[in-house]
Short mmCIF file of C-alpha atoms and ligand atoms in Angstrom, two decimals:
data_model
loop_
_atom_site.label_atom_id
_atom_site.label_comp_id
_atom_site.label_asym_id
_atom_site.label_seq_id
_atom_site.Cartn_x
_atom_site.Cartn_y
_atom_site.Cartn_z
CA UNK A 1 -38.67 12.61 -43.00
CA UNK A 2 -37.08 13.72 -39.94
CA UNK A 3 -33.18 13.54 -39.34
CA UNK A 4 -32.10 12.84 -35.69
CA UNK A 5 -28.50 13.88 -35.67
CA UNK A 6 -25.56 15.23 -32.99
CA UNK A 7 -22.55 16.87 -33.34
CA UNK A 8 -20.74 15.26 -30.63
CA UNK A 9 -20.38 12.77 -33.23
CA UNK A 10 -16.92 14.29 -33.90
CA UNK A 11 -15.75 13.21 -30.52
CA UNK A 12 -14.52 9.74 -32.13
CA UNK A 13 -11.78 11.03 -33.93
CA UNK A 14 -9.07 8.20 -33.56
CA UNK A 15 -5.85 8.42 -35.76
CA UNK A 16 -5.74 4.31 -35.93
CA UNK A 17 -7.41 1.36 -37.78
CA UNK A 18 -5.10 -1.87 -37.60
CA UNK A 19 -5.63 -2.71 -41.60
CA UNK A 20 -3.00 -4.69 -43.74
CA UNK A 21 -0.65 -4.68 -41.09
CA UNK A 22 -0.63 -1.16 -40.96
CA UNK A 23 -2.15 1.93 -38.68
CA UNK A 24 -4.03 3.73 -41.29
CA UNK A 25 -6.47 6.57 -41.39
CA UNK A 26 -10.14 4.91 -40.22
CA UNK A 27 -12.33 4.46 -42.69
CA UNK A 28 -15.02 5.09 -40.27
CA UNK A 29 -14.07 9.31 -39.97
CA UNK A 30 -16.18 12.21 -39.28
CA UNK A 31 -16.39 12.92 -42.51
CA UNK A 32 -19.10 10.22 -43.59
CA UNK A 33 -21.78 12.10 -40.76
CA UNK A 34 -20.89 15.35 -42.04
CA UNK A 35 -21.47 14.51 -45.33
CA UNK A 36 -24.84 12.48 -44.96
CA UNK A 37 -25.98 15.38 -42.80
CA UNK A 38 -25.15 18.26 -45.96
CA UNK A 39 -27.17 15.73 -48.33
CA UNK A 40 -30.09 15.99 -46.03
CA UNK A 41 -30.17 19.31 -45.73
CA UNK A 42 -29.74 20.37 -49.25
CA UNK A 43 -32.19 17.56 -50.54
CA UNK A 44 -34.54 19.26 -48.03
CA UNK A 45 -35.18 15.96 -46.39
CA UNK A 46 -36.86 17.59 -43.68
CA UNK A 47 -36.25 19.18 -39.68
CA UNK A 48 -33.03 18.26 -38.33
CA UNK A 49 -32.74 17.21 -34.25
CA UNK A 50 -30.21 17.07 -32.05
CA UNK A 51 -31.49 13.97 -29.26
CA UNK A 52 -32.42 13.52 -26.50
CA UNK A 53 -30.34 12.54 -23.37
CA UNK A 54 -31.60 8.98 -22.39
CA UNK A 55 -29.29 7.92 -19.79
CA UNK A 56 -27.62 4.45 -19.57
CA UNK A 57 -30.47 2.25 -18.37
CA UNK A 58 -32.47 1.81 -22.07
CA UNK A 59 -28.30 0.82 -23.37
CA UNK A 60 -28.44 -1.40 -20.34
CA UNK A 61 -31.51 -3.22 -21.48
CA UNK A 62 -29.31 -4.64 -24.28
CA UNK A 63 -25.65 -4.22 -23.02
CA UNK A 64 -24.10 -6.03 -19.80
CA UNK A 65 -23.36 -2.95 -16.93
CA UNK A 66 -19.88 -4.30 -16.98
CA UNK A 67 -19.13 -3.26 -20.61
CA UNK A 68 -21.03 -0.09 -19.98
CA UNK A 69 -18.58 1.01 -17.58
CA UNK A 70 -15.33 -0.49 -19.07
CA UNK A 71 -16.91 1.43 -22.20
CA UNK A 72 -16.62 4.92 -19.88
CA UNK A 73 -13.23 4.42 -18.09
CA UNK A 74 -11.18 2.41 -20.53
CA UNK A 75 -9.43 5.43 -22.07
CA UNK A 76 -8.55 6.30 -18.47
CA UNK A 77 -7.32 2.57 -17.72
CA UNK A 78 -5.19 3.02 -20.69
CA UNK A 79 -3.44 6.38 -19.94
CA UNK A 80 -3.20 5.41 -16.13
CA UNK A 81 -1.13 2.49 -17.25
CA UNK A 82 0.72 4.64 -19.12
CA UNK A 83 0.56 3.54 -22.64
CA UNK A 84 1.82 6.00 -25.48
CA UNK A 85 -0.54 5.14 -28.44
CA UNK A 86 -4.62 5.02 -28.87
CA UNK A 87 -6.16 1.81 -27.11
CA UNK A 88 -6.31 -1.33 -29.35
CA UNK A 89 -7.19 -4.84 -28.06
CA UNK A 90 -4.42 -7.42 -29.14
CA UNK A 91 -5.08 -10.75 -26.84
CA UNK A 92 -7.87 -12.42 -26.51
CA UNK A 93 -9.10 -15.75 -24.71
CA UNK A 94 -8.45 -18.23 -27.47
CA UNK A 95 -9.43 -21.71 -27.56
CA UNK A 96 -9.06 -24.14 -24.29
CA UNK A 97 -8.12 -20.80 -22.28
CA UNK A 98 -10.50 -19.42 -19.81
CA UNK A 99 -12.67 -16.52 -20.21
CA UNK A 100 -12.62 -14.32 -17.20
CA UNK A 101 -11.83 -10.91 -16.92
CA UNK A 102 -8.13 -9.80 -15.71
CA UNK A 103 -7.22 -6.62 -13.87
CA UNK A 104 -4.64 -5.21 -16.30
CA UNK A 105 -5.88 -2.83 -19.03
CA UNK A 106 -4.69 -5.17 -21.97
CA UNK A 107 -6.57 -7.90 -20.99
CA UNK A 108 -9.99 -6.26 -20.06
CA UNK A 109 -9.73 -4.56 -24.00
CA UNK A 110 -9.56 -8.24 -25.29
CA UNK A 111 -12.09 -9.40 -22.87
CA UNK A 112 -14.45 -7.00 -23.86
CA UNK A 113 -13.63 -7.01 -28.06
CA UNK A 114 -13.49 -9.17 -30.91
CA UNK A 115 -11.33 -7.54 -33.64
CA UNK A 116 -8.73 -5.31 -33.78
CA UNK A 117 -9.28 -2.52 -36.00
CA UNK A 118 -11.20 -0.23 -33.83
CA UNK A 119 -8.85 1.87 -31.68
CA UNK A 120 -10.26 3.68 -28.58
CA UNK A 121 -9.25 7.12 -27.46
CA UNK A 122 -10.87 10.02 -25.18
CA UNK A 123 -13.65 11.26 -27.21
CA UNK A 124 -15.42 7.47 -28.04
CA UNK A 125 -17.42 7.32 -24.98
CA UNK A 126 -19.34 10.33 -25.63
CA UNK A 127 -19.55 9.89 -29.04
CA UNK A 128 -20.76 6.08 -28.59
CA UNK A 129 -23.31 7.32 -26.00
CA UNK A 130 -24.55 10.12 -28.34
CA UNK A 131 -24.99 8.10 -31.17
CA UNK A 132 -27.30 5.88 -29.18
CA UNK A 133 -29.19 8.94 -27.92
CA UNK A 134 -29.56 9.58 -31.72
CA UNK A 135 -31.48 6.14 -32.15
CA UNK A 136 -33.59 6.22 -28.88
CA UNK A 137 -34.79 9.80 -30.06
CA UNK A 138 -35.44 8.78 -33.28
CA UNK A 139 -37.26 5.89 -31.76
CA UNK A 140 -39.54 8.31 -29.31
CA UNK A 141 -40.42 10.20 -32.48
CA UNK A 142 -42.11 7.07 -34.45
CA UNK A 143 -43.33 5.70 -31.23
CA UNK A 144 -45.30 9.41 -31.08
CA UNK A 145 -46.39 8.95 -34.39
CA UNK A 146 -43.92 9.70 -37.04
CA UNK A 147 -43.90 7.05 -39.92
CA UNK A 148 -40.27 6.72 -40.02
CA UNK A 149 -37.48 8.44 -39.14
CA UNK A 150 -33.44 8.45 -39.94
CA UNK A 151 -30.71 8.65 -37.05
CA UNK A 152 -27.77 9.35 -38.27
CA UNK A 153 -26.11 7.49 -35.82
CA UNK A 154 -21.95 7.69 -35.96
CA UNK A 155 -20.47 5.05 -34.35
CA UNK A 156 -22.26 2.79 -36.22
CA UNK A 157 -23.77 -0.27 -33.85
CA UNK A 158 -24.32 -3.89 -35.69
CA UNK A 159 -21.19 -5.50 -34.72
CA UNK A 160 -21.50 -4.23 -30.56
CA UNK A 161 -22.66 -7.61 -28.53
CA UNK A 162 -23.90 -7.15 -25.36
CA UNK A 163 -20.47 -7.22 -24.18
CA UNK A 164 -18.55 -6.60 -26.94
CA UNK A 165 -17.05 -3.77 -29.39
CA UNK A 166 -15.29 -4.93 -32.66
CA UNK A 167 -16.28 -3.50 -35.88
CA UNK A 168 -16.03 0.17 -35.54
CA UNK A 169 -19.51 -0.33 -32.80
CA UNK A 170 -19.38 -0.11 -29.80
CA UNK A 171 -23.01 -0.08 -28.65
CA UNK A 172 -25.93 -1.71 -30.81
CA UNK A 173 -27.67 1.52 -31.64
CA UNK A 174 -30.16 -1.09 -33.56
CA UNK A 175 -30.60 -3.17 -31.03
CA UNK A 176 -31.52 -0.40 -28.77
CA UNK A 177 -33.91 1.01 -30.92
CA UNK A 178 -35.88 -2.39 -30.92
CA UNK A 179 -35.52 -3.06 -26.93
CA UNK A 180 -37.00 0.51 -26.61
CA UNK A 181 -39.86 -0.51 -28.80
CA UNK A 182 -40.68 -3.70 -27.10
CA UNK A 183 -40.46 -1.72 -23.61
CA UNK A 184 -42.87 0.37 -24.89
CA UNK A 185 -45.68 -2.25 -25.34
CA UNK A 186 -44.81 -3.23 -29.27
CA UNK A 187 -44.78 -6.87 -29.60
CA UNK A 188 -43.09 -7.83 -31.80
CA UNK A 189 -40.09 -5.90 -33.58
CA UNK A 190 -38.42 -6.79 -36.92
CA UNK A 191 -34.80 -5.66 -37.98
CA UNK A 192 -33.45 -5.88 -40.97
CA UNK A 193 -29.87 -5.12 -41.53
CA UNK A 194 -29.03 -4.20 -44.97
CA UNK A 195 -25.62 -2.93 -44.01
CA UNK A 196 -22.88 -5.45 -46.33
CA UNK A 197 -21.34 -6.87 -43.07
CA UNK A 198 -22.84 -9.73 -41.31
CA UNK A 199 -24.99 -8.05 -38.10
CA UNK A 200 -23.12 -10.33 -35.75
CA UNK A 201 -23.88 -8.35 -32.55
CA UNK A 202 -27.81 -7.89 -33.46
CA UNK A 203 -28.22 -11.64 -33.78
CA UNK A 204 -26.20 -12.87 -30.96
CA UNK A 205 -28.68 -10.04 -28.88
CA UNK A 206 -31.58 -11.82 -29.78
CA UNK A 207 -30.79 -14.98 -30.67
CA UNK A 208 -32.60 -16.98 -28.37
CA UNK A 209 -35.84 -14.27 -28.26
CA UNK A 210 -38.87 -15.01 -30.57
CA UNK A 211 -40.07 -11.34 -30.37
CA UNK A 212 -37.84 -10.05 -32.33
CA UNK A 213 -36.95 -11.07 -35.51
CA UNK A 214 -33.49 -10.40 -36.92
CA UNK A 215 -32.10 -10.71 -40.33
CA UNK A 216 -28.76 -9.48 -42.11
CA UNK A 217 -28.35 -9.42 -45.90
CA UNK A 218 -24.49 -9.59 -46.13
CA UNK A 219 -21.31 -10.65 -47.92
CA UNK A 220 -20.22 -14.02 -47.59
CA UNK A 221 -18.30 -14.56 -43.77
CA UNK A 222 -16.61 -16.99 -45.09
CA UNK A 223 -14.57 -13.98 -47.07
CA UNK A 224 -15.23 -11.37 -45.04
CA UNK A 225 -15.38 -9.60 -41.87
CA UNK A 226 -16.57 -10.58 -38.99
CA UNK A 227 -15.47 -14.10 -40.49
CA UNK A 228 -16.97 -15.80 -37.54
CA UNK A 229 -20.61 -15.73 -37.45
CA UNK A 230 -23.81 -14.72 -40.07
CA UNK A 231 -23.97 -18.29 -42.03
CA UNK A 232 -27.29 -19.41 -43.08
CA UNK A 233 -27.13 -22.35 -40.75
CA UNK A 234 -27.88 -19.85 -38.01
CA UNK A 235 -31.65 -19.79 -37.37
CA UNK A 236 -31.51 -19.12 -33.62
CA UNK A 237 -32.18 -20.84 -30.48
CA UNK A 238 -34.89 -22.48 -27.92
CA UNK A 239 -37.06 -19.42 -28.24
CA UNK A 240 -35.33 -18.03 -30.64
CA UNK A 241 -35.57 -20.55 -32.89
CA UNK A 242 -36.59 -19.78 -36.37
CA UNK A 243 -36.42 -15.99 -35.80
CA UNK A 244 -32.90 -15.31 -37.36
CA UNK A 245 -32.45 -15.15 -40.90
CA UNK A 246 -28.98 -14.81 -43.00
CA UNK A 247 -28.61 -14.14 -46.12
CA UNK A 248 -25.40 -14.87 -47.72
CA UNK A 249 -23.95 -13.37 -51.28
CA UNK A 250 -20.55 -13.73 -53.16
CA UNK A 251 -18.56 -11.03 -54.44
CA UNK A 252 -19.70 -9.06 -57.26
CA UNK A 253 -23.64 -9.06 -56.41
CA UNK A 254 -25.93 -7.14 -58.48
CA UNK A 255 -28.43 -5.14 -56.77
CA UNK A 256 -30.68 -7.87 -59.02
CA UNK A 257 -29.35 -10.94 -57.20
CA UNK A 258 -29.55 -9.16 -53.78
CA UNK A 259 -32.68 -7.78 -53.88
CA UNK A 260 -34.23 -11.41 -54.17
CA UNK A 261 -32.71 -11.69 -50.53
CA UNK A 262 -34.51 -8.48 -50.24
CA UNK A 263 -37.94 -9.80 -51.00
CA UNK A 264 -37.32 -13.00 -49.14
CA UNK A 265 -36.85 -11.18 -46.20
CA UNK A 266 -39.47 -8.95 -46.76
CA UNK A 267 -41.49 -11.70 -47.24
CA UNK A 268 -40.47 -13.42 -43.66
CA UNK A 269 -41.19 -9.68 -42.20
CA UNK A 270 -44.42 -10.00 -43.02
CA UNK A 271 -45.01 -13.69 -41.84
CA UNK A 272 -44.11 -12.44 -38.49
CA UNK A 273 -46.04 -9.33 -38.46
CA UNK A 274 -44.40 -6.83 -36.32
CA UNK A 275 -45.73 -3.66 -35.03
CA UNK A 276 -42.22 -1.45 -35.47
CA UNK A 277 -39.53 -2.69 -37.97
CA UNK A 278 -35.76 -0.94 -37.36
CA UNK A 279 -33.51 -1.10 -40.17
CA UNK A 280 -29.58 -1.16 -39.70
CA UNK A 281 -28.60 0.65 -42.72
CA UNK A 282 -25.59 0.69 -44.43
CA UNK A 283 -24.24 1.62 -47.83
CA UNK A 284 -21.42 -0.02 -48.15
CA UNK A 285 -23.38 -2.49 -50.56
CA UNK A 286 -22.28 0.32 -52.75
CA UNK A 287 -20.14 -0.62 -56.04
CA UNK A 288 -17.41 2.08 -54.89
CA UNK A 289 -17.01 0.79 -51.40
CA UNK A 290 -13.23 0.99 -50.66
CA UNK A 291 -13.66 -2.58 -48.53
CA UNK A 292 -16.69 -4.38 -49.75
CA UNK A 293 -17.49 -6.41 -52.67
CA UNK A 294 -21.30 -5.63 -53.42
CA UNK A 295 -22.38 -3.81 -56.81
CA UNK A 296 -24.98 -1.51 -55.86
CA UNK A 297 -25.67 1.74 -57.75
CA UNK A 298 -26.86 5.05 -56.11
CA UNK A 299 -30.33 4.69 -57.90
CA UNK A 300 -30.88 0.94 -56.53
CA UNK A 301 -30.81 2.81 -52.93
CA UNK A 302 -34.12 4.46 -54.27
CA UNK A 303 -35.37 1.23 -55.04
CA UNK A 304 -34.31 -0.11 -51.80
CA UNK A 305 -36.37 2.57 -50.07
CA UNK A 306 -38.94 1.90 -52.00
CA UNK A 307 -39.56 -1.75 -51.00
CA UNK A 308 -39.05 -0.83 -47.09
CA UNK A 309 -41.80 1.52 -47.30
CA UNK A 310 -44.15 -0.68 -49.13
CA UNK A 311 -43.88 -2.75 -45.40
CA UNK A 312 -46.17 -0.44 -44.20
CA UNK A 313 -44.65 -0.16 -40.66
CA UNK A 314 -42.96 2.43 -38.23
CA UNK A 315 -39.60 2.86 -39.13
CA UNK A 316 -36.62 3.38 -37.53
CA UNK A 317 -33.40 3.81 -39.72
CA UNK A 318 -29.99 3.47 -37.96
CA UNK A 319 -27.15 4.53 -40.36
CA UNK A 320 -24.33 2.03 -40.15
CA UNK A 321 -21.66 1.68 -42.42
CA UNK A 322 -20.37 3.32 -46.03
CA UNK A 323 -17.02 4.31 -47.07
CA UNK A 324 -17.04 6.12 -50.02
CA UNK A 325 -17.59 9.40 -48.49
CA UNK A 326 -17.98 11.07 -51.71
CA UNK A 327 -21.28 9.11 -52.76
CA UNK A 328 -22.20 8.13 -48.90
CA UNK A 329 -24.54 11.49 -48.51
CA UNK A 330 -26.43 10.45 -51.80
CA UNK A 331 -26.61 7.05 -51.20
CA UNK A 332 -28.20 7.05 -47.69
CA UNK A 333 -30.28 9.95 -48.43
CA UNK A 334 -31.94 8.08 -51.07
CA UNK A 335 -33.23 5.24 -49.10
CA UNK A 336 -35.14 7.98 -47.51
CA UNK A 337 -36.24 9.61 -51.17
CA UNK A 338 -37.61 5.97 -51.99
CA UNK A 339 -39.22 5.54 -48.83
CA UNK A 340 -40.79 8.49 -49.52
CA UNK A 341 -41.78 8.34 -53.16
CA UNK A 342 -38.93 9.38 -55.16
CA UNK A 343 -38.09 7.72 -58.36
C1 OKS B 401 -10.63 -5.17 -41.15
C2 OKS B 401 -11.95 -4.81 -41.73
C3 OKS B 401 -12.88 -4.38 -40.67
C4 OKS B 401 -14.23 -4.18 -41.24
C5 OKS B 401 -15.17 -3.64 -40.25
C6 OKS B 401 -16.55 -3.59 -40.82
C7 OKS B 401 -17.21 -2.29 -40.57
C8 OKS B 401 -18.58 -2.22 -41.14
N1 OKS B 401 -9.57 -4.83 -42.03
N2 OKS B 401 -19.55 -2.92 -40.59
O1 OKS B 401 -20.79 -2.83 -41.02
O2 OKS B 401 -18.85 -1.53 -42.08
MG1 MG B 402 -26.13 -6.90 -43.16
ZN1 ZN B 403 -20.59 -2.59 -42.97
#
């Protein structure tokens, strides 16, 4: 399988993550690509690609042109106003206030965010625009012919709304993978987001759409981030209707109790029959994730592969999240093994 990968990447290299009250190292480093890009290469995995440069219009079929450019000149905003640390949103329009966008730099980060934890600082633009390069190349490759292929996208992209970063994402790298697709004459895309958050900004995309079908295997929201959306009550709207699926799961789970989620989905993948399936793939489902609560072992991730193959579709992977950066190269890797064959 091919890799799509860049180094520019290591642009994002903030120094903050609000967590426990405190500024900590981010768990979402440079380290986790580099790593996931060594297992590839000494498990042979196959050629390695920088992307292509797609421009801003295919991110524009899925993000607002607003939040594009705040995206590009928010670091500048920041340091033009004359602030000392990295950029972090801390106000947002709460309840029974109004929702329109100020002037001042502190209010446009909250306007355009949802969470806290994901600092901005030079380097995130080009790194955020890179890593959707990575998908959209990745994306040209099956659409040419290739069975599947993994971009090893870094940001990650679930938790990016059309106009909205939160979540270490910044723009929906899945999202923009299955636009692309449907752009391109496929009719009907599937994604299935096996990351352990909730794939708020995926859903909310498409949640009034009927061609494409979006559904997030995830921890339970009601314990975890992003603590405000991805309960099974949401099905979609008008359209949409019917074409969102969550599946919820309490701390602890077994790759056995998750992968009947796995099969259910599956199952609702094929109901819908889609021409090009994208999965959002992360392994922090693993049992060593420093901030989930999912029991995965390295070999289920063969498994996993496994089963996505066995779909039968064009494949796009977009990697997403994982924290333990010591098992995060074998992990991810070996979704690609299964799909391919390996035991
Ligand atoms: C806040 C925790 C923030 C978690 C962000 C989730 C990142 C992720 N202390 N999404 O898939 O992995
Ligand atoms: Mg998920
Ligand atoms: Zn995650």
């Amino acid at each position: 399988m091919k890799t799509v990968f860049s180094p520019l990447h290591a642009r994002r290299t903030v120094k903050t993550e609000l967590d426990g009250g405190l500024l900590i190292e981010p768990h979402e480093k440079p380290s986790r690509a580099e790593t996931i890009l060594a297992r590839v290469r000494n498990q042979a995995l196959g050629e390695v690609l920088e992307p292509e440069e797609f421009g801003l219009e295919p991110i524009k079929r899925v993000h607002t042109a607003d939040y594009v450019s705040f995206l590009e000149t928010c670091w500048d905003e920041w340091v033009a106003a004359g602030k000392p640390g990295e950029a972090i949103p801390a106000v947002w329009a709460g309840r029974g206030m109004r929702h329109r966008l100020p002037k001042d730099i502190d209010g446009r980060l909250g306007y355009y965010s949802f969470a806290a934890e994901t600092s901005i600082t030079e380097g995130t633009w080009d790194a955020a625009r890179a890593s959707a390069n990575v998908a959209l190349t990745a994306q040209k490759l099956v659409a040419g012919g290739e069975r599947a292929v993994f971009a090893l996208c870094r940001p990650p992209g679930h938790h990016a709304h059309a106009d909205l970063f939160g979540g270490y994402c910044f723009f929906n790298n899945a999202a923009i993978t299955a636009q692309a697709f449907r752009d391109q004459g496929y009719q009907r895309v599937a994604i299935l987001d096996v990351d352990f958050h909730h794939g708020n900004g995926t859903q909310a995309i498409f949640y009034n759409r009927s061609d494409v079908l979006t559904i997030s295997l995830h921890g339970d929201p009601d314990l975890v981030f992003p603590h405000f959306l991805g309960f099974e009550d949401e099905i979609g709207e008008g359209d949409g209707e019917g074409y969102n699926l969550n599946l919820v799961y309490p701390p602890n789970t077994p790759y056995s109790t998750w992968s009947q989620g796995l099969e259910t989905a599956c199952r609702q993948i094929e109901a819908f029959r889609p021409t090009a399936l994208v999965v959002a793939l992360g392994v922090d489902t693993f049992e060593e994730d420093p901030i989930s609560f999912f029991k995965l072992t390295s070999g289920d991730y063969l498994t996993l592969g496994k089963r996505i193959e066995q779909l039968g579709l064009p494949t796009v992977f977009t990697m997403e999240g994982g924290y333990d950066v010591e098992a995060i190269g074998v992990n991810a890797v070996n979704v690609m093994q299964g799909f391919e064959g390996k035991e």
